Amino acid sequence: MVSTSLYDMMEAVLTIHSPEGTRKVPMTQDRLTLGRGEDADVCIDDAGLSRLHASIYREDEKVWILDEGSTNGSYVNGAPVLLRGTPLADGDKISIGDYTTVWISLSHPSSAVSRQPSAVSHQPSAVSNHKSAIRNPPTADRESILFRLPTAAVAVMAAALLIGVVMLAVNLLKGSVETSGDVNEESAYRTHEPGASDSRSKEDQAYGPSSNGTAVGDPTSNTNAAGGSDTSVVQYPDREGGGSNSTAGAPLAAGSRKLYLQMTEAERNEFIYDRARHISRMMGNREYQFTADVLPYIKRYVDAYARRVGNKSTSLWSEDLNLLFGRARRVAPHIIRSFNAHGVPSVVGLYIPMIESEYRECLTSPVGAKGLFQFMPDTARGYGVDPADRCDARKMAPAAAMYMKHRIAEFGTDAMSVALGIAGYNRSPDSVRRDLHDVLDSENKERSFWTLIANSNKLDRYFQNENVKYVPKFFAAAIVGETPWAFGLEMNPLTTYTRNTDGE
């Protein structure tokens, strides 16, 4: 990858007015986070701020702000920050929290010669990492310019409004004498169409073909009994107004319990919908409303896991789940303790190893990743673990918990932001942020992994071939492990194994 020289980037300085006073913070990196928590690059003592409230990004000559799912929101010049981020210009005012405002000063390095020197001498600060000394607020000249600009803008807007009124009147007159013609609308129930090529990995191929010869649970394939193509793909109950009769996460009545493989297709769809909502609450304490085009991706892997129960296999990626969860139960207490200690949902820590290593404590990948959590040597070293100890689950669990804590601090704490953090475990966090920036627009407003899936044709081949599977597989693994009775597994939900049974 070709790196961009710092001298080609826009220079950005933040003037922050908060209850603590006024300070100037030069942007010395590509991303700067603002919030109340210690993990934020710029920590601000304002009770109205979230722990990680917003991030400011810089790439070449572009600078923009992204709200990180904050409670009270972020505003630029009085307008809410867009889901895909709001571009920033010189002199823009950011409002966050109860009392904090941030003024943006932007300049291109090439114009540095013509800029007036600052009234305050530029001396190295004793604490240079966002702890600079208090500076003066934006100059009076800039403020006068800001006040003059709206006058011209109002005149332009008034002219545009007048033209709009005239056009509206013309259209109304035309509509009163013309009959409506044929309307050619797309169906409101379009099926999602991911890439046509099937580039399944070895573990996916191990699941085998479905009874009709198509890829197992392929969201794009649904052949009816007569062998014809059924374009409806999967029919889900109407969710409007809480159409589901069962509460997400609540166990089904004893008389209605049925093994997953014994359920009808409609019952399986309803089951996955309810359990996925339950898992989302475990991840972020706030339920996520899944849509019909998302669930087939999860169902593909739930179907595959269900067929592995009792198959007596010991092969990697097709092993009997009774054996897999036997190993998982032994180390679950250590994982739960470590993730709870770092404030990360234990469900995240328990099911990442299931999709990374299937709980084989010393599994080694062809590229050198090793252990339950599949850390590379440099990553393990960076989180305080000797690479030689990557097979020790007790040492790796705290390192993995800290790694995920950092990912959640980057992406946010609601369920779908945590899912983005999980995606960042498989694909670099920088790549996930770039993917979001590439696909979020006026038509794709939701900042979630499912938006990336729906727009995978816009992303690179690694996402299309590998990363696209990761989060759906995580949800599928958690659905199985947290509802073991439905799959014939004689165990309690994996998150309930909090006590050691090995005498420690």
Coordinates of C-alpha atoms in Angstrom, one line a residue:
M1 CA 0.0 0.0 0.0
V2 CA 1.3 3.4 -0.9
S3 CA 1.4 5.7 2.1
T4 CA 0.5 9.4 1.9
S5 CA 3.1 11.9 3.0
L6 CA 2.2 14.0 5.9
Y7 CA 3.2 17.0 3.9
D8 CA 0.4 16.2 1.4
M9 CA -2.3 16.2 4.1
M10 CA -4.5 19.0 5.2
E11 CA -3.3 20.6 8.5
A12 CA -6.0 20.6 11.1
V13 CA -6.1 22.3 14.5
L14 CA -9.0 21.9 17.0
T15 CA -9.8 24.7 19.4
I16 CA -11.8 23.1 22.2
H17 CA -14.0 25.1 24.6
S18 CA -15.2 22.9 27.5
P19 CA -15.8 23.1 31.2
E20 CA -12.1 22.6 31.6
G21 CA -11.2 25.8 29.7
T22 CA -9.9 26.4 26.2
R23 CA -7.1 24.5 24.5
K24 CA -5.8 23.9 21.0
V25 CA -5.1 20.4 19.8
P26 CA -3.2 19.9 16.5
M27 CA -4.2 16.8 14.6
T28 CA -1.1 14.7 14.2
Q29 CA -2.6 11.4 13.1
D30 CA -5.3 10.2 10.7
R31 CA -7.9 9.7 13.4
L32 CA -8.6 11.6 16.6
T33 CA -11.2 10.5 19.1
L34 CA -13.1 12.8 21.5
G35 CA -15.0 11.6 24.6
R36 CA -15.3 11.4 28.3
G37 CA -13.5 8.1 28.7
E38 CA -9.8 7.5 29.2
D39 CA -9.6 5.6 25.9
A40 CA -10.4 8.7 23.9
D41 CA -7.4 10.5 22.4
V42 CA -8.8 13.8 23.7
C43 CA -10.5 13.3 27.1
I44 CA -13.0 16.1 28.0
D45 CA -14.7 16.4 31.4
D46 CA -18.3 17.0 30.2
A47 CA -21.1 14.9 31.7
G48 CA -23.0 15.1 28.4
L49 CA -20.3 13.3 26.5
S50 CA -20.2 9.6 25.9
R51 CA -17.0 7.7 26.8
L52 CA -16.2 7.5 23.1
H53 CA -18.3 10.3 21.6
A54 CA -17.0 11.2 18.1
S55 CA -14.0 10.7 15.8
I56 CA -12.4 13.2 13.4
Y57 CA -10.7 11.6 10.4
R58 CA -8.2 13.1 8.0
E59 CA -7.2 11.7 4.6
D60 CA -5.2 13.7 2.1
E61 CA -7.2 17.0 1.7
K62 CA -10.4 15.6 3.3
V63 CA -11.4 16.0 6.9
W64 CA -14.6 14.7 8.4
I65 CA -16.3 13.8 11.7
L66 CA -18.1 10.6 12.6
D67 CA -20.4 10.2 15.6
E68 CA -19.5 7.0 17.4
G69 CA -23.1 6.1 18.5
S70 CA -23.1 8.7 21.3
T71 CA -26.1 9.2 23.6
N72 CA -26.6 12.9 22.9
G73 CA -25.3 13.2 19.3
S74 CA -22.8 15.4 17.6
Y75 CA -23.6 18.6 15.6
V76 CA -21.7 20.6 12.9
N77 CA -22.9 24.2 12.6
G78 CA -26.1 23.1 14.3
A79 CA -26.9 20.2 12.0
P80 CA -26.7 16.5 13.3
V81 CA -23.6 14.6 12.0
L82 CA -24.6 12.3 9.2
L83 CA -24.4 8.5 9.6
R84 CA -21.7 8.3 7.0
G85 CA -19.9 11.3 8.6
T86 CA -20.0 15.0 7.9
P87 CA -17.2 16.8 5.9
L88 CA -15.5 19.6 7.8
A89 CA -14.4 22.9 6.4
D90 CA -12.3 25.7 7.9
G91 CA -14.2 27.6 10.6
D92 CA -16.8 24.9 11.2
K93 CA -18.2 24.6 14.7
I94 CA -18.7 21.2 16.3
S95 CA -21.1 20.9 19.3
I96 CA -20.9 17.9 21.6
G97 CA -21.9 17.1 25.1
D98 CA -23.6 19.7 27.3
Y99 CA -21.0 22.5 27.2
T100 CA -18.3 21.6 24.7
T101 CA -17.7 23.3 21.3
V102 CA -14.9 22.6 18.9
W103 CA -13.8 25.0 16.2
I104 CA -12.0 23.6 13.2
S105 CA -9.0 25.4 11.6
L106 CA -7.9 23.8 8.3
S107 CA -5.0 24.9 6.0
H108 CA -3.0 23.3 3.3
P109 CA 0.7 23.0 3.9
S110 CA 1.4 24.8 0.6
S111 CA -0.3 27.9 2.0
A112 CA 1.7 27.9 5.2
V113 CA 4.0 30.6 3.9
S114 CA 1.2 33.1 3.5
R115 CA -0.4 32.5 6.8
Q116 CA 0.0 35.0 9.6
P117 CA 2.1 33.8 12.5
S118 CA 0.2 32.8 15.6
A119 CA 0.0 35.3 18.5
V120 CA 1.3 32.5 20.7
S121 CA 4.8 31.2 20.1
H122 CA 4.8 27.6 18.9
Q123 CA 6.9 25.8 21.5
P124 CA 7.0 22.1 22.2
S125 CA 4.6 21.1 25.0
A126 CA 5.7 19.0 27.9
V127 CA 2.9 16.7 27.1
S128 CA 2.5 16.7 23.4
N129 CA -0.1 14.0 22.9
H130 CA -3.3 16.1 23.0
K131 CA -2.3 17.9 26.2
S132 CA -1.2 21.1 24.6
A133 CA -1.3 24.4 26.5
I134 CA -4.4 26.6 26.5
R135 CA -4.5 28.7 23.3
N136 CA -6.7 31.7 22.2
P137 CA -10.1 31.0 20.6
P138 CA -10.6 31.6 16.8
T139 CA -9.6 35.0 15.7
A140 CA -12.0 38.0 15.4
D141 CA -11.3 38.0 11.6
R142 CA -12.6 34.5 11.2
E143 CA -15.7 35.3 13.3
S144 CA -16.5 38.3 11.2
I145 CA -16.2 36.3 8.0
L146 CA -18.5 33.7 9.5
F147 CA -21.1 36.4 10.3
R148 CA -20.8 37.9 6.8
L149 CA -21.3 34.6 4.9
P150 CA -24.9 34.0 6.0
T151 CA -26.1 37.3 4.5
A152 CA -25.1 36.3 1.0
A153 CA -26.4 32.8 1.6
V154 CA -29.8 34.1 2.7
A155 CA -30.1 36.1 -0.6
V156 CA -29.3 33.0 -2.7
M157 CA -31.8 30.9 -0.7
A158 CA -34.5 33.5 -1.1
A159 CA -34.1 33.5 -4.9
A160 CA -34.1 29.6 -4.9
L161 CA -37.3 29.6 -2.8
L162 CA -39.1 31.9 -5.2
I163 CA -38.1 29.8 -8.2
G164 CA -39.3 26.7 -6.3
V165 CA -42.7 28.2 -5.6
V166 CA -43.2 29.1 -9.3
M167 CA -42.2 25.5 -10.4
L168 CA -44.5 24.0 -7.8
A169 CA -47.5 26.1 -9.1
V170 CA -46.8 25.0 -12.7
N171 CA -46.7 21.3 -11.7
L172 CA -49.9 21.6 -9.8
L173 CA -51.7 23.1 -12.8
K174 CA -50.4 20.4 -15.0
G175 CA -51.5 17.7 -12.6
S176 CA -55.1 19.0 -12.5
V177 CA -55.6 18.5 -16.3
E178 CA -53.5 15.3 -16.9
T179 CA -54.4 11.8 -16.0
S180 CA -51.8 9.7 -14.3
G181 CA -49.8 7.4 -16.6
D182 CA -48.5 3.9 -16.0
V183 CA -46.1 3.8 -13.1
N184 CA -43.1 1.4 -13.4
E185 CA -42.0 0.6 -9.8
E186 CA -39.6 -1.9 -8.5
S187 CA -41.0 -4.5 -6.1
A188 CA -40.8 -3.5 -2.5
Y189 CA -39.6 -7.0 -1.7
R190 CA -36.4 -7.4 -3.7
T191 CA -34.2 -10.3 -2.8
H192 CA -30.6 -9.6 -1.9
E193 CA -28.2 -10.8 -4.6
P194 CA -24.6 -11.2 -3.5
G195 CA -21.8 -12.1 -5.9
A196 CA -22.6 -15.1 -8.1
S197 CA -19.3 -16.9 -7.6
D198 CA -19.0 -19.4 -4.8
S199 CA -15.5 -19.0 -3.3
R200 CA -16.1 -21.0 -0.2
S201 CA -13.2 -21.7 2.1
K202 CA -12.3 -25.3 3.1
E203 CA -14.3 -25.2 6.3
D204 CA -17.4 -24.1 4.3
Q205 CA -16.9 -26.8 1.8
A206 CA -16.7 -29.3 4.6
Y207 CA -20.3 -28.5 5.4
G208 CA -21.1 -30.2 2.1
P209 CA -23.8 -29.5 -0.5
S210 CA -27.5 -29.2 0.5
S211 CA -30.0 -31.8 -0.6
N212 CA -30.7 -29.9 -3.9
G213 CA -27.0 -29.6 -4.7
T214 CA -26.7 -25.9 -3.9
A215 CA -24.4 -24.4 -1.3
V216 CA -25.7 -25.0 2.2
G217 CA -28.0 -22.3 3.2
D218 CA -27.1 -20.2 0.2
P219 CA -29.2 -17.0 0.6
T220 CA -29.6 -16.7 -3.1
S221 CA -30.8 -20.3 -3.7
N222 CA -34.1 -21.9 -2.8
T223 CA -35.3 -24.7 -5.1
N224 CA -38.9 -25.9 -4.7
A225 CA -40.1 -29.5 -4.7
A226 CA -40.7 -29.4 -8.4
G227 CA -37.1 -28.4 -9.0
G228 CA -38.0 -24.8 -10.0
S229 CA -36.5 -21.6 -8.6
D230 CA -38.5 -20.0 -5.9
T231 CA -37.7 -16.3 -6.1
S232 CA -39.1 -15.5 -2.6
V233 CA -36.0 -17.0 -1.1
V234 CA -37.1 -17.0 2.6
Q235 CA -40.5 -15.9 3.8
Y236 CA -40.4 -14.2 7.2
P237 CA -43.4 -13.4 9.4
D238 CA -44.5 -9.7 9.3
R239 CA -42.5 -8.0 12.0
E240 CA -44.5 -4.7 11.9
G241 CA -45.7 -3.9 15.4
G242 CA -43.9 -6.9 16.9
G243 CA -45.6 -9.6 14.8
S244 CA -43.6 -12.4 16.5
N245 CA -45.6 -14.1 19.3
S246 CA -42.5 -15.1 21.2
T247 CA -40.3 -12.7 23.1
A248 CA -36.6 -12.5 21.9
G249 CA -34.4 -14.5 24.2
A250 CA -37.3 -16.1 26.1
P251 CA -37.3 -19.9 26.1
L252 CA -40.1 -21.6 24.3
A253 CA -42.9 -23.4 26.2
A254 CA -41.9 -26.9 27.1
G255 CA -44.7 -28.4 25.0
S256 CA -43.6 -26.4 21.9
R257 CA -39.8 -27.2 22.1
K258 CA -38.6 -29.0 19.0
L259 CA -35.1 -29.8 17.7
Y260 CA -34.0 -27.3 15.1
L261 CA -33.6 -30.0 12.4
Q262 CA -37.2 -31.1 13.1
M263 CA -38.6 -27.6 12.6
T264 CA -40.3 -26.5 9.4
E265 CA -38.5 -23.8 7.4
A266 CA -40.9 -21.2 8.7
E267 CA -40.2 -22.4 12.3
R268 CA -36.5 -22.3 11.7
N269 CA -36.7 -18.7 10.3
E270 CA -38.7 -17.6 13.3
F271 CA -36.3 -19.3 15.7
I272 CA -33.2 -17.7 14.2
Y273 CA -34.9 -14.3 14.2
D274 CA -35.8 -14.5 17.9
R275 CA -32.4 -15.9 18.9
A276 CA -30.4 -13.4 16.9
R277 CA -32.2 -10.6 18.6
H278 CA -31.3 -12.2 22.0
I279 CA -27.6 -12.5 21.0
S280 CA -27.7 -8.8 20.0
R281 CA -29.0 -7.9 23.5
M282 CA -26.2 -9.9 25.1
M283 CA -23.7 -8.0 22.9
G284 CA -24.9 -4.5 23.5
N285 CA -27.8 -4.3 26.0
R286 CA -30.0 -3.1 23.2
E287 CA -31.9 -5.3 20.8
Y288 CA -31.2 -5.1 17.1
Q289 CA -34.1 -5.5 14.7
F290 CA -32.9 -7.9 12.0
T291 CA -34.4 -7.6 8.5
A292 CA -35.4 -10.5 6.2
D293 CA -32.5 -10.0 3.8
V294 CA -30.0 -10.4 6.7
L295 CA -31.1 -13.6 8.3
P296 CA -30.3 -16.0 5.5
Y297 CA -26.6 -15.3 6.0
I298 CA -26.9 -16.4 9.6
K299 CA -29.1 -19.4 8.8
R300 CA -26.6 -20.8 6.4
Y301 CA -24.2 -21.5 9.3
V302 CA -26.9 -22.4 11.8
D303 CA -28.0 -25.2 9.4
A304 CA -24.4 -26.3 9.0
Y305 CA -23.7 -26.4 12.7
A306 CA -27.0 -28.3 13.4
R307 CA -25.9 -31.2 11.0
R308 CA -22.6 -31.6 12.9
V309 CA -24.2 -32.6 16.2
G310 CA -23.7 -36.3 16.8
N311 CA -21.9 -36.9 13.4
K312 CA -18.9 -38.6 15.3
S313 CA -16.4 -36.7 13.2
T314 CA -13.1 -35.5 14.7
S315 CA -12.0 -33.5 11.7
L316 CA -11.4 -29.8 11.9
W317 CA -14.3 -27.7 10.7
S318 CA -16.7 -30.7 10.6
E319 CA -16.1 -32.1 14.1
D320 CA -19.0 -33.3 16.2
L321 CA -20.2 -30.3 18.2
N322 CA -20.4 -32.4 21.3
L323 CA -16.6 -32.7 21.3
L324 CA -16.1 -29.0 20.4
F325 CA -18.3 -27.7 23.2
G326 CA -16.7 -30.2 25.6
R327 CA -13.4 -28.3 25.1
A328 CA -15.2 -24.9 25.2
R329 CA -16.8 -25.6 28.6
R330 CA -13.4 -26.3 30.2
V331 CA -11.9 -22.9 29.3
A332 CA -15.2 -20.9 29.4
P333 CA -14.7 -19.7 33.0
H334 CA -11.3 -18.2 32.2
I335 CA -12.6 -16.4 29.1
I336 CA -15.7 -15.1 30.9
R337 CA -13.6 -13.8 33.8
S338 CA -11.1 -12.0 31.5
F339 CA -13.7 -10.4 29.3
N340 CA -15.9 -9.3 32.2
A341 CA -12.8 -7.7 33.9
H342 CA -12.2 -5.6 30.8
G343 CA -15.8 -4.6 30.4
V344 CA -16.3 -6.6 27.2
P345 CA -19.5 -8.8 26.8
S346 CA -18.5 -12.4 27.6
V347 CA -20.5 -13.7 24.6
V348 CA -18.0 -12.0 22.3
G349 CA -15.1 -13.8 24.0
L350 CA -16.7 -17.2 24.0
Y351 CA -17.7 -17.4 20.3
I352 CA -14.7 -15.7 18.6
P353 CA -12.6 -18.9 19.5
M354 CA -15.4 -21.1 18.1
I355 CA -15.1 -19.5 14.6
E356 CA -11.3 -18.9 14.8
S357 CA -10.1 -22.2 16.1
E358 CA -13.1 -24.3 17.2
Y359 CA -11.6 -24.3 20.7
R360 CA -8.4 -26.2 19.6
E361 CA -5.9 -24.5 22.0
C362 CA -2.8 -24.9 19.8
L363 CA -4.2 -24.7 16.3
T364 CA -1.7 -23.0 14.0
S365 CA -2.8 -21.4 10.7
P366 CA -0.7 -21.5 7.5
V367 CA 0.1 -17.8 8.0
G368 CA 1.4 -18.2 11.6
A369 CA -1.6 -17.3 13.7
K370 CA -1.9 -19.6 16.7
G371 CA -4.0 -20.6 19.7
L372 CA -7.6 -20.3 20.6
F373 CA -7.8 -16.7 19.6
Q374 CA -5.4 -17.0 16.6
F375 CA -3.0 -14.2 17.5
M376 CA 0.0 -13.5 15.2
P377 CA 3.3 -13.3 17.0
D378 CA 3.6 -9.5 16.8
T379 CA 0.1 -9.0 18.0
A380 CA 0.6 -11.3 21.0
R381 CA 3.8 -9.4 21.9
G382 CA 2.0 -6.1 21.6
Y383 CA -0.6 -7.3 24.2
G384 CA 2.0 -8.5 26.6
V385 CA 2.1 -12.2 25.8
D386 CA 5.2 -14.1 24.7
P387 CA 4.4 -15.6 21.3
A388 CA 5.5 -19.0 22.7
D389 CA 2.6 -18.8 25.1
R390 CA -0.2 -18.4 22.5
C391 CA -1.3 -22.0 23.3
D392 CA -2.0 -21.0 26.9
A393 CA -5.7 -20.0 27.0
R394 CA -5.3 -18.5 30.5
K395 CA -2.7 -16.0 29.2
M396 CA -4.4 -15.4 25.8
A397 CA -7.9 -14.7 27.2
P398 CA -6.9 -11.4 28.9
A399 CA -5.0 -10.3 25.8
A400 CA -8.0 -11.1 23.5
A401 CA -10.3 -9.2 25.9
M402 CA -8.0 -6.1 25.8
Y403 CA -7.8 -6.3 22.0
M404 CA -11.7 -6.4 21.7
K405 CA -11.9 -3.6 24.2
H406 CA -9.9 -1.4 21.9
R407 CA -12.0 -2.4 18.9
I408 CA -15.3 -1.6 20.8
A409 CA -13.7 1.7 21.8
E410 CA -13.2 2.5 18.1
F411 CA -16.6 1.4 16.8
G412 CA -19.0 1.9 19.7
T413 CA -20.9 -0.1 22.3
D414 CA -24.3 -0.8 20.8
A415 CA -24.8 -4.3 19.3
M416 CA -24.1 -3.5 15.7
S417 CA -21.0 -1.4 16.6
V418 CA -19.7 -4.4 18.6
A419 CA -20.4 -6.5 15.5
L420 CA -18.2 -4.1 13.5
G421 CA -15.5 -4.6 16.2
I422 CA -15.8 -8.3 15.7
A423 CA -15.4 -7.8 11.9
G424 CA -12.2 -5.8 12.8
Y425 CA -10.9 -9.0 14.5
N426 CA -10.9 -10.8 11.2
R427 CA -10.2 -7.8 9.0
S428 CA -8.1 -4.9 10.1
P429 CA -10.0 -2.1 11.9
D430 CA -8.7 0.4 9.4
S431 CA -10.2 -1.6 6.5
V432 CA -13.6 -1.8 8.3
R433 CA -13.6 2.0 8.7
R434 CA -12.7 2.4 5.1
D435 CA -15.4 0.0 4.0
L436 CA -18.0 2.0 6.0
H437 CA -16.8 5.2 4.4
D438 CA -17.1 3.7 1.0
V439 CA -20.7 2.5 1.3
L440 CA -22.6 4.8 3.6
D441 CA -24.6 7.4 1.8
S442 CA -28.1 8.8 1.6
E443 CA -29.5 5.4 0.5
N444 CA -27.4 3.3 3.0
K445 CA -27.7 5.1 6.3
E446 CA -27.3 2.3 8.8
R447 CA -23.8 2.1 10.2
S448 CA -23.6 -1.7 10.6
F449 CA -22.0 -4.9 9.2
W450 CA -25.2 -5.7 7.4
T451 CA -24.9 -2.5 5.3
L452 CA -21.4 -3.7 4.2
I453 CA -22.9 -7.1 3.2
A454 CA -25.7 -5.4 1.2
N455 CA -23.0 -3.4 -0.6
S456 CA -20.3 -6.0 -0.8
N457 CA -20.1 -5.5 -4.6
K458 CA -18.5 -2.1 -3.8
L459 CA -15.8 -3.7 -1.6
D460 CA -12.6 -5.6 -2.2
R461 CA -12.3 -9.3 -2.8
Y462 CA -11.1 -10.1 0.7
F463 CA -14.3 -8.8 2.1
Q464 CA -16.4 -10.6 -0.5
N465 CA -14.6 -13.9 -0.1
E466 CA -13.8 -14.0 3.6
N467 CA -14.9 -11.1 5.9
V468 CA -18.5 -11.4 4.6
K469 CA -18.9 -14.7 6.4
Y470 CA -17.3 -13.7 9.8
V471 CA -20.1 -11.9 11.6
P472 CA -22.9 -14.2 10.4
K473 CA -20.9 -17.2 11.5
F474 CA -20.4 -15.5 14.9
F475 CA -24.1 -15.1 15.3
A476 CA -24.7 -18.7 14.2
A477 CA -22.2 -20.0 16.7
A478 CA -23.7 -18.0 19.5
I479 CA -27.2 -19.1 18.7
V480 CA -26.2 -22.7 18.9
G481 CA -24.1 -22.3 22.1
E482 CA -26.7 -20.2 23.9
T483 CA -29.7 -22.5 22.9
P484 CA -28.0 -25.9 23.1
W485 CA -31.3 -27.8 23.7
A486 CA -32.6 -26.9 20.3
F487 CA -29.6 -28.7 18.7
G488 CA -29.6 -31.9 20.9
L489 CA -26.5 -30.7 22.9
E490 CA -26.7 -31.9 26.5
M491 CA -25.3 -28.7 28.2
N492 CA -26.4 -25.4 29.5
P493 CA -25.8 -22.1 27.6
L494 CA -22.0 -21.6 27.3
T495 CA -22.2 -18.2 29.1
T496 CA -23.4 -19.9 32.3
Y497 CA -20.1 -21.9 32.8
T498 CA -18.5 -19.4 35.2
R499 CA -16.9 -21.8 37.7
N500 CA -13.8 -23.8 37.1
T501 CA -14.1 -27.6 37.3
D502 CA -10.4 -28.3 37.2
G503 CA -9.8 -27.6 40.8
E504 CA -8.4 -24.1 40.4

